[in-house]
mmCIF file of C-alpha atoms in Angstrom:
data_model
loop_
_atom_site.group_PDB
_atom_site.id
_atom_site.type_symbol
_atom_site.label_atom_id
_atom_site.label_comp_id
_atom_site.label_asym_id
_atom_site.label_seq_id
_atom_site.Cartn_x
_atom_site.Cartn_y
_atom_site.Cartn_z
ATOM 1 C CA UNK V 1 0.717 0.129 0.226
ATOM 2 C CA UNK V 2 1.177 3.458 -1.070
ATOM 3 C CA UNK V 3 2.046 6.060 1.636
ATOM 4 C CA UNK V 4 0.993 9.600 0.864
ATOM 5 C CA UNK V 5 4.116 12.209 1.718
ATOM 6 C CA UNK V 6 3.681 15.020 3.197
ATOM 7 C CA UNK V 7 5.016 18.097 2.594
ATOM 8 C CA UNK V 8 5.429 20.304 6.135
ATOM 9 C CA UNK V 9 5.759 24.243 5.490
ATOM 10 C CA UNK V 10 8.490 26.042 6.133
ATOM 11 C CA UNK V 11 9.051 26.583 10.734
ATOM 12 C CA UNK V 12 9.451 30.287 10.381
ATOM 13 C CA UNK V 13 6.416 30.850 7.473
ATOM 14 C CA UNK V 14 3.846 29.120 9.753
ATOM 15 C CA UNK V 15 4.449 31.813 12.372
ATOM 16 C CA UNK V 16 5.090 33.702 10.097
ATOM 17 C CA UNK V 17 8.079 35.290 11.793
ATOM 18 C CA UNK V 18 11.465 35.963 9.584
ATOM 19 C CA UNK V 19 14.392 33.859 9.304
ATOM 20 C CA UNK V 20 16.643 36.126 11.418
ATOM 21 C CA UNK V 21 13.362 36.750 14.279
ATOM 22 C CA UNK V 22 14.494 37.092 18.120
ATOM 23 C CA UNK V 23 13.185 34.968 20.711
ATOM 24 C CA UNK V 24 10.555 38.231 21.423
ATOM 25 C CA UNK V 25 9.398 37.620 17.531
ATOM 26 C CA UNK V 26 9.370 34.447 18.458
ATOM 27 C CA UNK V 27 7.475 34.116 21.323
ATOM 28 C CA UNK V 28 5.005 36.912 20.240
ATOM 29 C CA UNK V 29 4.166 35.160 17.482
ATOM 30 C CA UNK V 30 3.429 32.437 18.180
ATOM 31 C CA UNK V 31 1.654 33.648 20.852
ATOM 32 C CA UNK V 32 -1.054 35.097 19.191
ATOM 33 C CA UNK V 33 -1.287 32.174 16.901
ATOM 34 C CA UNK V 34 -1.849 29.748 19.959
ATOM 35 C CA UNK V 35 -3.978 31.801 20.820
ATOM 36 C CA UNK V 36 -6.053 32.404 17.573
ATOM 37 C CA UNK V 37 -6.111 28.537 17.415
ATOM 38 C CA UNK V 38 -6.532 27.350 20.358
ATOM 39 C CA UNK V 39 -9.403 24.200 20.001
ATOM 40 C CA UNK V 40 -11.016 26.461 22.825
ATOM 41 C CA UNK V 41 -11.579 28.533 21.086
ATOM 42 C CA UNK V 42 -12.350 26.670 17.781
ATOM 43 C CA UNK V 43 -15.025 23.794 19.199
ATOM 44 C CA UNK V 44 -15.836 21.712 16.793
ATOM 45 C CA UNK V 45 -13.067 22.985 13.833
ATOM 46 C CA UNK V 46 -10.167 20.002 13.054
ATOM 47 C CA UNK V 47 -8.220 22.422 11.122
ATOM 48 C CA UNK V 48 -8.582 24.639 13.856
ATOM 49 C CA UNK V 49 -6.515 22.409 15.648
ATOM 50 C CA UNK V 50 -4.103 21.435 13.366
ATOM 51 C CA UNK V 51 -3.052 24.798 12.320
ATOM 52 C CA UNK V 52 -2.254 25.056 16.940
ATOM 53 C CA UNK V 53 -0.728 21.569 16.449
ATOM 54 C CA UNK V 54 1.533 23.214 13.765
ATOM 55 C CA UNK V 55 2.718 26.467 14.725
ATOM 56 C CA UNK V 56 3.442 24.523 19.112
ATOM 57 C CA UNK V 57 5.129 22.568 16.571
ATOM 58 C CA UNK V 58 7.861 25.504 14.842
ATOM 59 C CA UNK V 59 8.288 28.030 18.679
ATOM 60 C CA UNK V 60 8.672 24.860 19.909
ATOM 61 C CA UNK V 61 11.989 23.846 16.965
ATOM 62 C CA UNK V 62 12.795 27.796 17.202
ATOM 63 C CA UNK V 63 12.540 28.648 20.511
ATOM 64 C CA UNK V 64 15.316 25.541 21.148
ATOM 65 C CA UNK V 65 18.547 27.828 20.122
ATOM 66 C CA UNK V 66 19.680 24.109 19.644
ATOM 67 C CA UNK V 67 17.590 22.896 17.405
ATOM 68 C CA UNK V 68 16.593 26.133 15.499
ATOM 69 C CA UNK V 69 20.902 25.584 14.611
ATOM 70 C CA UNK V 70 20.019 21.994 12.994
ATOM 71 C CA UNK V 71 16.080 23.186 11.401
ATOM 72 C CA UNK V 72 18.108 26.315 9.998
ATOM 73 C CA UNK V 73 20.837 24.117 8.101
ATOM 74 C CA UNK V 74 19.490 20.979 7.931
ATOM 75 C CA UNK V 75 15.822 21.473 7.583
ATOM 76 C CA UNK V 76 13.248 19.277 8.084
ATOM 77 C CA UNK V 77 15.653 16.105 7.477
ATOM 78 C CA UNK V 78 16.964 17.237 11.052
ATOM 79 C CA UNK V 79 14.047 16.006 12.778
ATOM 80 C CA UNK V 80 13.888 12.447 10.992
ATOM 81 C CA UNK V 81 15.278 9.417 11.581
ATOM 82 C CA UNK V 82 13.920 9.680 15.709
ATOM 83 C CA UNK V 83 15.515 12.777 15.861
ATOM 84 C CA UNK V 84 11.252 14.333 16.423
ATOM 85 C CA UNK V 85 10.641 17.989 16.750
ATOM 86 C CA UNK V 86 9.689 17.120 19.987
ATOM 87 C CA UNK V 87 5.747 19.220 18.801
ATOM 88 C CA UNK V 88 3.297 19.404 21.834
ATOM 89 C CA UNK V 89 1.340 17.275 20.278
ATOM 90 C CA UNK V 90 4.261 15.007 19.930
ATOM 91 C CA UNK V 91 6.894 13.685 22.308
ATOM 92 C CA UNK V 92 9.819 15.167 23.446
ATOM 93 C CA UNK V 93 9.113 18.339 24.644
ATOM 94 C CA UNK V 94 12.034 20.550 26.185
ATOM 95 C CA UNK V 95 13.392 23.618 27.288
ATOM 96 C CA UNK V 96 10.096 25.520 27.234
ATOM 97 C CA UNK V 97 7.798 24.997 29.761
ATOM 98 C CA UNK V 98 7.972 28.946 31.577
ATOM 99 C CA UNK V 99 7.171 30.435 27.440
ATOM 100 C CA UNK V 100 4.460 28.668 27.673
ATOM 101 C CA UNK V 101 3.045 29.430 30.797
ATOM 102 C CA UNK V 102 3.232 32.685 30.418
ATOM 103 C CA UNK V 103 1.028 31.915 26.893
ATOM 104 C CA UNK V 104 -2.144 30.220 28.076
ATOM 105 C CA UNK V 105 -2.207 32.271 31.484
ATOM 106 C CA UNK V 106 -3.381 34.574 29.170
ATOM 107 C CA UNK V 107 -5.812 32.570 27.600
ATOM 108 C CA UNK V 108 -7.158 30.905 30.536
ATOM 109 C CA UNK V 109 -6.698 33.155 33.717
ATOM 110 C CA UNK V 110 -6.275 30.336 35.302
ATOM 111 C CA UNK V 111 -2.650 29.319 37.003
ATOM 112 C CA UNK V 112 -1.016 26.568 34.079
ATOM 113 C CA UNK V 113 1.286 24.547 34.678
ATOM 114 C CA UNK V 114 2.810 21.618 33.267
ATOM 115 C CA UNK V 115 3.206 18.936 35.461
ATOM 116 C CA UNK V 116 3.850 20.215 38.695
ATOM 117 C CA UNK V 117 1.852 20.435 41.489
ATOM 118 C CA UNK V 118 0.732 24.053 41.113
ATOM 119 C CA UNK V 119 -0.792 26.582 43.560
ATOM 120 C CA UNK V 120 -0.969 25.879 46.861
ATOM 121 C CA UNK V 121 -4.713 26.296 47.675
ATOM 122 C CA UNK V 122 -6.503 29.029 48.452
ATOM 123 C CA UNK V 123 -6.817 30.481 51.945
ATOM 124 C CA UNK V 124 -10.207 30.111 54.247
ATOM 125 C CA UNK V 125 -9.749 33.065 56.146
ATOM 126 C CA UNK V 126 -10.860 36.778 54.497
ATOM 127 C CA UNK V 127 -10.041 39.841 55.843
ATOM 128 C CA UNK V 128 -13.764 41.704 56.485
ATOM 129 C CA UNK V 129 -15.428 44.146 54.867
ATOM 130 C CA UNK V 130 -14.896 48.360 55.351
ATOM 131 C CA UNK V 131 -18.120 49.749 57.128
ATOM 132 C CA UNK V 132 -18.603 53.244 56.235
ATOM 133 C CA UNK V 133 -20.784 55.299 59.747
ATOM 134 C CA UNK V 134 -22.419 59.579 58.189
ATOM 135 C CA UNK V 135 -22.425 61.506 61.526
ATOM 136 C CA UNK V 136 -23.970 64.903 61.388
ATOM 137 C CA UNK V 137 -22.452 68.092 63.799
ATOM 138 C CA UNK V 138 -23.841 71.124 64.350
ATOM 139 C CA UNK V 139 -21.640 74.200 63.340
ATOM 140 C CA UNK V 140 -20.837 74.243 66.858
ATOM 141 C CA UNK V 141 -19.153 70.884 67.387
ATOM 142 C CA UNK V 142 -16.820 70.764 64.388
ATOM 143 C CA UNK V 143 -15.331 74.160 65.856
ATOM 144 C CA UNK V 144 -14.858 72.923 69.120
ATOM 145 C CA UNK V 145 -15.290 68.991 68.581
ATOM 146 C CA UNK V 146 -16.873 66.257 70.644
ATOM 147 C CA UNK V 147 -17.413 63.155 72.147
ATOM 148 C CA UNK V 148 -20.739 61.595 70.750
ATOM 149 C CA UNK V 149 -21.265 57.302 71.294
ATOM 150 C CA UNK V 150 -22.025 55.900 68.014
ATOM 151 C CA UNK V 151 -23.899 52.737 67.377
ATOM 152 C CA UNK V 152 -23.250 51.113 64.227
ATOM 153 C CA UNK V 153 -24.229 46.657 63.218
ATOM 154 C CA UNK V 154 -21.750 44.430 62.038
ATOM 155 C CA UNK V 155 -21.023 40.965 61.874
ATOM 156 C CA UNK V 156 -18.554 39.533 64.314
ATOM 157 C CA UNK V 157 -16.958 36.745 64.488
ATOM 158 C CA UNK V 158 -18.760 33.533 66.342
ATOM 159 C CA UNK V 159 -18.946 32.404 69.544
ATOM 160 C CA UNK V 160 -19.917 29.918 69.500
ATOM 161 C CA UNK V 161 -17.467 27.465 66.461
ATOM 162 C CA UNK V 162 -14.622 30.677 67.091
ATOM 163 C CA UNK V 163 -15.482 31.091 63.794
ATOM 164 C CA UNK V 164 -14.608 27.811 62.428
ATOM 165 C CA UNK V 165 -18.120 27.465 61.058
ATOM 166 C CA UNK V 166 -18.337 24.388 62.587
ATOM 167 C CA UNK V 167 -20.212 22.959 65.648
ATOM 168 C CA UNK V 168 -18.769 22.404 68.996
ATOM 169 C CA UNK V 169 -16.026 19.272 68.387
ATOM 170 C CA UNK V 170 -16.322 19.386 64.530
ATOM 171 C CA UNK V 171 -13.912 20.324 61.932
ATOM 172 C CA UNK V 172 -14.178 20.730 58.702
ATOM 173 C CA UNK V 173 -13.648 17.657 56.162
ATOM 174 C CA UNK V 174 -12.186 17.328 53.806
ATOM 175 C CA UNK V 175 -13.810 17.676 49.912
ATOM 176 C CA UNK V 176 -14.032 15.397 47.698
ATOM 177 C CA UNK V 177 -14.541 17.139 44.630
ATOM 178 C CA UNK V 178 -10.548 18.413 44.613
ATOM 179 C CA UNK V 179 -9.194 15.555 47.305
ATOM 180 C CA UNK V 180 -8.162 18.911 50.197
ATOM 181 C CA UNK V 181 -6.598 20.051 47.169
ATOM 182 C CA UNK V 182 -8.690 22.938 46.925
ATOM 183 C CA UNK V 183 -8.563 23.298 42.548
ATOM 184 C CA UNK V 184 -9.818 20.574 40.060
ATOM 185 C CA UNK V 185 -7.669 19.634 37.221
ATOM 186 C CA UNK V 186 -8.078 19.246 33.285
ATOM 187 C CA UNK V 187 -5.500 17.318 31.343
ATOM 188 C CA UNK V 188 -5.247 19.110 27.436
ATOM 189 C CA UNK V 189 -2.853 18.383 25.837
ATOM 190 C CA UNK V 190 0.853 18.335 27.677
ATOM 191 C CA UNK V 191 -0.325 21.075 29.957
ATOM 192 C CA UNK V 192 -2.996 20.837 31.840
ATOM 193 C CA UNK V 193 -4.814 23.893 33.451
ATOM 194 C CA UNK V 194 -5.964 23.794 37.344
ATOM 195 C CA UNK V 195 -9.107 25.439 38.206
ATOM 196 C CA UNK V 196 -10.456 27.173 42.173
ATOM 197 C CA UNK V 197 -12.744 24.059 43.171
ATOM 198 C CA UNK V 198 -15.400 24.548 42.680
ATOM 199 C CA UNK V 199 -17.771 22.894 45.820
ATOM 200 C CA UNK V 200 -15.077 24.264 48.236
ATOM 201 C CA UNK V 201 -14.644 27.373 46.685
ATOM 202 C CA UNK V 202 -10.450 26.658 46.865
ATOM 203 C CA UNK V 203 -11.003 25.883 50.702
ATOM 204 C CA UNK V 204 -9.749 22.197 49.884
ATOM 205 C CA UNK V 205 -12.351 21.381 53.644
ATOM 206 C CA UNK V 206 -16.328 20.865 53.458
ATOM 207 C CA UNK V 207 -18.305 22.244 56.304
ATOM 208 C CA UNK V 208 -20.683 19.123 57.296
ATOM 209 C CA UNK V 209 -21.866 19.949 60.830
ATOM 210 C CA UNK V 210 -22.516 23.345 60.575
ATOM 211 C CA UNK V 211 -22.362 25.189 63.857
ATOM 212 C CA UNK V 212 -26.095 25.968 65.109
ATOM 213 C CA UNK V 213 -25.550 29.873 66.178
ATOM 214 C CA UNK V 214 -24.091 31.187 62.578
ATOM 215 C CA UNK V 215 -25.254 28.573 60.430
ATOM 216 C CA UNK V 216 -21.815 27.840 58.948
ATOM 217 C CA UNK V 217 -21.219 31.314 57.966
ATOM 218 C CA UNK V 218 -18.719 31.468 60.975
ATOM 219 C CA UNK V 219 -20.112 34.924 61.567
ATOM 220 C CA UNK V 220 -23.366 37.060 63.281
ATOM 221 C CA UNK V 221 -24.027 40.296 63.214
ATOM 222 C CA UNK V 222 -24.279 42.614 66.161
ATOM 223 C CA UNK V 223 -24.909 45.501 67.056
ATOM 224 C CA UNK V 224 -22.022 47.202 68.026
ATOM 225 C CA UNK V 225 -20.658 50.892 70.268
ATOM 226 C CA UNK V 226 -18.474 53.166 70.064
ATOM 227 C CA UNK V 227 -17.370 56.553 71.196
ATOM 228 C CA UNK V 228 -16.025 58.650 68.222
ATOM 229 C CA UNK V 229 -14.356 61.547 68.734
ATOM 230 C CA UNK V 230 -13.978 64.295 66.793
ATOM 231 C CA UNK V 231 -10.881 66.818 67.424
ATOM 232 C CA UNK V 232 -11.181 70.558 67.762
ATOM 233 C CA UNK V 233 -11.640 72.040 63.750
ATOM 234 C CA UNK V 234 -13.511 69.106 61.851
ATOM 235 C CA UNK V 235 -14.331 69.889 57.986
ATOM 236 C CA UNK V 236 -16.950 68.879 56.459
ATOM 237 C CA UNK V 237 -16.447 65.871 54.673
ATOM 238 C CA UNK V 238 -13.935 64.781 57.514
ATOM 239 C CA UNK V 239 -13.496 61.238 57.388
ATOM 240 C CA UNK V 240 -11.829 59.128 60.595
ATOM 241 C CA UNK V 241 -11.216 56.176 60.496
ATOM 242 C CA UNK V 242 -10.918 53.037 63.605
ATOM 243 C CA UNK V 243 -8.482 50.345 62.559
ATOM 244 C CA UNK V 244 -10.801 47.407 63.194
ATOM 245 C CA UNK V 245 -13.730 48.268 63.762
ATOM 246 C CA UNK V 246 -14.822 47.077 61.007
ATOM 247 C CA UNK V 247 -16.845 43.980 60.224
ATOM 248 C CA UNK V 248 -15.374 40.570 61.618
ATOM 249 C CA UNK V 249 -14.009 37.709 58.353
ATOM 250 C CA UNK V 250 -15.538 34.596 58.183
ATOM 251 C CA UNK V 251 -13.314 31.386 58.999
ATOM 252 C CA UNK V 252 -12.029 34.384 62.191
ATOM 253 C CA UNK V 253 -9.776 36.151 59.475
ATOM 254 C CA UNK V 254 -9.291 40.173 60.027
ATOM 255 C CA UNK V 255 -11.394 42.827 60.412
ATOM 256 C CA UNK V 256 -11.753 45.734 58.846
ATOM 257 C CA UNK V 257 -11.673 49.099 59.173
ATOM 258 C CA UNK V 258 -14.849 51.221 60.680
ATOM 259 C CA UNK V 259 -14.686 55.215 58.802
ATOM 260 C CA UNK V 260 -16.824 57.994 60.174
ATOM 261 C CA UNK V 261 -17.092 60.922 57.572
ATOM 262 C CA UNK V 262 -18.430 63.840 59.243
ATOM 263 C CA UNK V 263 -21.312 66.482 57.621
ATOM 264 C CA UNK V 264 -21.226 69.662 58.764
ATOM 265 C CA UNK V 265 -24.955 71.476 59.597
ATOM 266 C CA UNK V 266 -24.830 74.970 57.948
ATOM 267 C CA UNK V 267 -24.590 77.978 60.801
ATOM 268 C CA UNK V 268 -26.897 81.033 60.135
ATOM 269 C CA UNK V 269 -24.648 83.767 59.437
ATOM 270 C CA UNK V 270 -21.318 82.205 59.668
ATOM 271 C CA UNK V 271 -19.191 80.604 56.360
ATOM 272 C CA UNK V 272 -15.925 79.197 56.792
ATOM 273 C CA UNK V 273 -12.748 79.434 54.324
ATOM 274 C CA UNK V 274 -10.566 77.201 55.912
ATOM 275 C CA UNK V 275 -10.030 77.877 59.185
ATOM 276 C CA UNK V 276 -11.645 81.781 59.043
ATOM 277 C CA UNK V 277 -15.198 83.183 59.748
ATOM 278 C CA UNK V 278 -16.987 85.752 56.895
ATOM 279 C CA UNK V 279 -19.935 87.139 58.036
ATOM 280 C CA UNK V 280 -21.777 90.830 56.890
ATOM 281 C CA UNK V 281 -22.880 93.303 59.621
ATOM 282 C CA UNK V 282 -25.897 95.754 58.106
ATOM 283 C CA UNK V 283 -24.951 99.097 59.582
ATOM 284 C CA UNK V 284 -26.712 102.869 58.580
ATOM 285 C CA UNK V 285 -25.265 105.836 56.897
ATOM 286 C CA UNK V 286 -25.421 107.839 60.264
ATOM 287 C CA UNK V 287 -23.187 104.947 62.026
ATOM 288 C CA UNK V 288 -21.376 104.879 58.531
ATOM 289 C CA UNK V 289 -20.676 108.795 59.186
ATOM 290 C CA UNK V 290 -20.163 109.313 62.021
ATOM 291 C CA UNK V 291 -19.111 106.413 62.964
ATOM 292 C CA UNK V 292 -19.619 104.139 66.284
ATOM 293 C CA UNK V 293 -19.185 100.884 68.029
ATOM 294 C CA UNK V 294 -20.795 97.155 67.749
ATOM 295 C CA UNK V 295 -21.317 93.867 69.527
ATOM 296 C CA UNK V 296 -21.006 90.938 67.387
ATOM 297 C CA UNK V 297 -21.698 87.835 68.848
ATOM 298 C CA UNK V 298 -18.226 85.023 68.091
ATOM 299 C CA UNK V 299 -18.960 81.253 68.346
ATOM 300 C CA UNK V 300 -16.819 82.263 71.997
ATOM 301 C CA UNK V 301 -19.089 84.988 73.427
ATOM 302 C CA UNK V 302 -19.119 88.463 72.297
ATOM 303 C CA UNK V 303 -16.944 90.684 71.206
ATOM 304 C CA UNK V 304 -17.466 94.313 70.044
ATOM 305 C CA UNK V 305 -15.583 96.371 66.705
ATOM 306 C CA UNK V 306 -15.647 99.936 66.407
ATOM 307 C CA UNK V 307 -16.103 101.177 63.159
ATOM 308 C CA UNK V 308 -14.536 104.823 61.848
ATOM 309 C CA UNK V 309 -16.449 107.715 60.874
ATOM 310 C CA UNK V 310 -16.583 107.428 57.499
ATOM 311 C CA UNK V 311 -16.407 103.724 56.975
ATOM 312 C CA UNK V 312 -17.523 102.704 54.205
ATOM 313 C CA UNK V 313 -19.687 99.649 52.249
ATOM 314 C CA UNK V 314 -17.962 96.849 51.877
ATOM 315 C CA UNK V 315 -15.044 97.908 54.568
ATOM 316 C CA UNK V 316 -14.004 93.765 55.714
ATOM 317 C CA UNK V 317 -12.706 94.395 59.711
ATOM 318 C CA UNK V 318 -10.726 90.950 61.426
ATOM 319 C CA UNK V 319 -10.912 89.564 64.617
ATOM 320 C CA UNK V 320 -7.647 87.728 65.390
ATOM 321 C CA UNK V 321 -8.230 83.868 66.869
ATOM 322 C CA UNK V 322 -11.559 84.738 67.049
ATOM 323 C CA UNK V 323 -12.055 81.746 64.285
ATOM 324 C CA UNK V 324 -11.677 78.067 63.482
ATOM 325 C CA UNK V 325 -9.031 75.746 65.862
ATOM 326 C CA UNK V 326 -5.865 74.620 63.599
ATOM 327 C CA UNK V 327 -6.684 71.018 62.842
ATOM 328 C CA UNK V 328 -4.283 69.114 64.809
ATOM 329 C CA UNK V 329 -2.241 71.828 65.920
ATOM 330 C CA UNK V 330 -2.518 74.760 67.537
ATOM 331 C CA UNK V 331 -3.725 79.107 67.023
ATOM 332 C CA UNK V 332 -7.062 79.221 65.610
ATOM 333 C CA UNK V 333 -8.248 80.724 62.399
ATOM 334 C CA UNK V 334 -9.741 84.609 61.637
ATOM 335 C CA UNK V 335 -13.575 86.598 62.447
ATOM 336 C CA UNK V 336 -14.060 88.717 59.232
ATOM 337 C CA UNK V 337 -17.119 90.827 59.498
ATOM 338 C CA UNK V 338 -18.038 92.668 56.746
ATOM 339 C CA UNK V 339 -20.203 96.341 56.039
ATOM 340 C CA UNK V 340 -22.450 95.914 54.974
ATOM 341 C CA UNK V 341 -24.376 100.195 54.769
ATOM 342 C CA UNK V 342 -28.044 99.689 54.313
ATOM 343 C CA UNK V 343 -30.196 102.258 52.285
ATOM 344 C CA UNK V 344 -33.742 102.985 53.613
ATOM 345 C CA UNK V 345 -36.646 101.908 52.018
ATOM 346 C CA UNK V 346 -39.383 103.781 53.263
ATOM 347 C CA UNK V 347 -38.672 107.268 55.013
ATOM 348 C CA UNK V 348 -40.522 109.535 57.404
ATOM 349 C CA UNK V 349 -41.558 113.447 56.582
ATOM 350 C CA UNK V 350 -38.993 114.363 58.946
ATOM 351 C CA UNK V 351 -36.286 112.327 57.976
ATOM 352 C CA UNK V 352 -37.096 112.759 54.312
ATOM 353 C CA UNK V 353 -36.256 116.771 55.449
ATOM 354 C CA UNK V 354 -33.617 116.291 56.891
ATOM 355 C CA UNK V 355 -32.147 114.748 54.135
ATOM 356 C CA UNK V 356 -33.034 116.725 51.978
ATOM 357 C CA UNK V 357 -31.089 119.556 54.723
ATOM 358 C CA UNK V 358 -27.687 118.040 54.330
ATOM 359 C CA UNK V 359 -27.552 116.486 50.905
ATOM 360 C CA UNK V 360 -27.397 120.083 50.096
ATOM 361 C CA UNK V 361 -24.214 120.659 51.796
ATOM 362 C CA UNK V 362 -22.793 117.299 50.663
ATOM 363 C CA UNK V 363 -22.520 117.787 46.517
ATOM 364 C CA UNK V 364 -21.692 115.098 43.915
ATOM 365 C CA UNK V 365 -20.573 115.103 40.527
ATOM 366 C CA UNK V 366 -22.241 112.940 39.356
ATOM 367 C CA UNK V 367 -20.470 112.284 35.953
ATOM 368 C CA UNK V 368 -19.087 107.983 35.061
ATOM 369 C CA UNK V 369 -15.742 107.484 36.343
ATOM 370 C CA UNK V 370 -13.420 103.902 35.290
ATOM 371 C CA UNK V 371 -13.451 101.726 39.309
ATOM 372 C CA UNK V 372 -10.223 101.863 39.144
ATOM 373 C CA UNK V 373 -10.649 105.765 39.624
ATOM 374 C CA UNK V 374 -14.983 105.062 41.761
ATOM 375 C CA UNK V 375 -11.232 102.806 44.260
ATOM 376 C CA UNK V 376 -9.041 106.273 44.598
ATOM 377 C CA UNK V 377 -11.742 109.295 44.799
ATOM 378 C CA UNK V 378 -13.293 105.967 47.948
ATOM 379 C CA UNK V 379 -10.510 106.151 49.971
ATOM 380 C CA UNK V 380 -9.147 109.463 50.241
ATOM 381 C CA UNK V 381 -12.416 109.403 52.282
ATOM 382 C CA UNK V 382 -12.124 105.961 54.165
#
């Protein structure tokens, strides 16, 4: 019976690279083709499987310096009569397990292994979730600080089973699906892929006699009270972190953290800018013209502002140290009081007559001018 001669395609043509291609160029070309023709991506396509095998055989030869040198000199004849190319679906693959592990790691998103033991089983212990608590503060509480007790609901390690999930006197048993390895291994040609066990979740053990208190969940929900210390000078959206006060981790794992996020109510007339406070003080025209003393209530009690004669609308007065304490530091900001001269909307007959007499003694030339010049004139009278 006659046997058909099969002409092999040049290995460089199989990988679509030049004959002087570098190791990295070979690896990149093979990675691309292997991902393109892999049987998992081309089910029921024999031609794709053949292409995949052909690419593997070509890369197996060209990535090995000795085999590549022999191939460059003798071609395919270098591997006849028992030489063997050592393709991935033939025998004798050597030298590039790490490269292939990198390549097939991209394909599967799982652990690729060339017959070794693979990764260790996943740990049962898990860190608990971080928690957030929103605390509302009065304006004064944010300025001067406050201690406040809060209650949160959180998952805590079960007291009965101490976080094991099993009933008293019992212990988790080895998972029969994966034999305690935490992985299920699937063979594909010359390599194997290990995936997390779907039964035990990678822990390698199962709870067959769960704790009656937590039902095998290792944690129970409880209320927890904690004293929150708000330092003086905090602002809107300040976060205070309490390490280990979040939820307990599963299987007695470490607890997460608690973040207390502050929300500060607005003041009825003070506005905050950093550590400074701002407000507006209305005065009458006679007070501005003749000067006066004003009493203002600061956050720490009454204070006096001396308004000099001829004070203009918009004039600001600074009260040093009457602002907000510097957070975690010494000193305070200032209180800035802006004077707002009010024009009366309604006048009595007597007031109107007095203002008419005053206006006859005060002449202002009502001619438009630039803002810069107006400010200079205003400064002359301030």
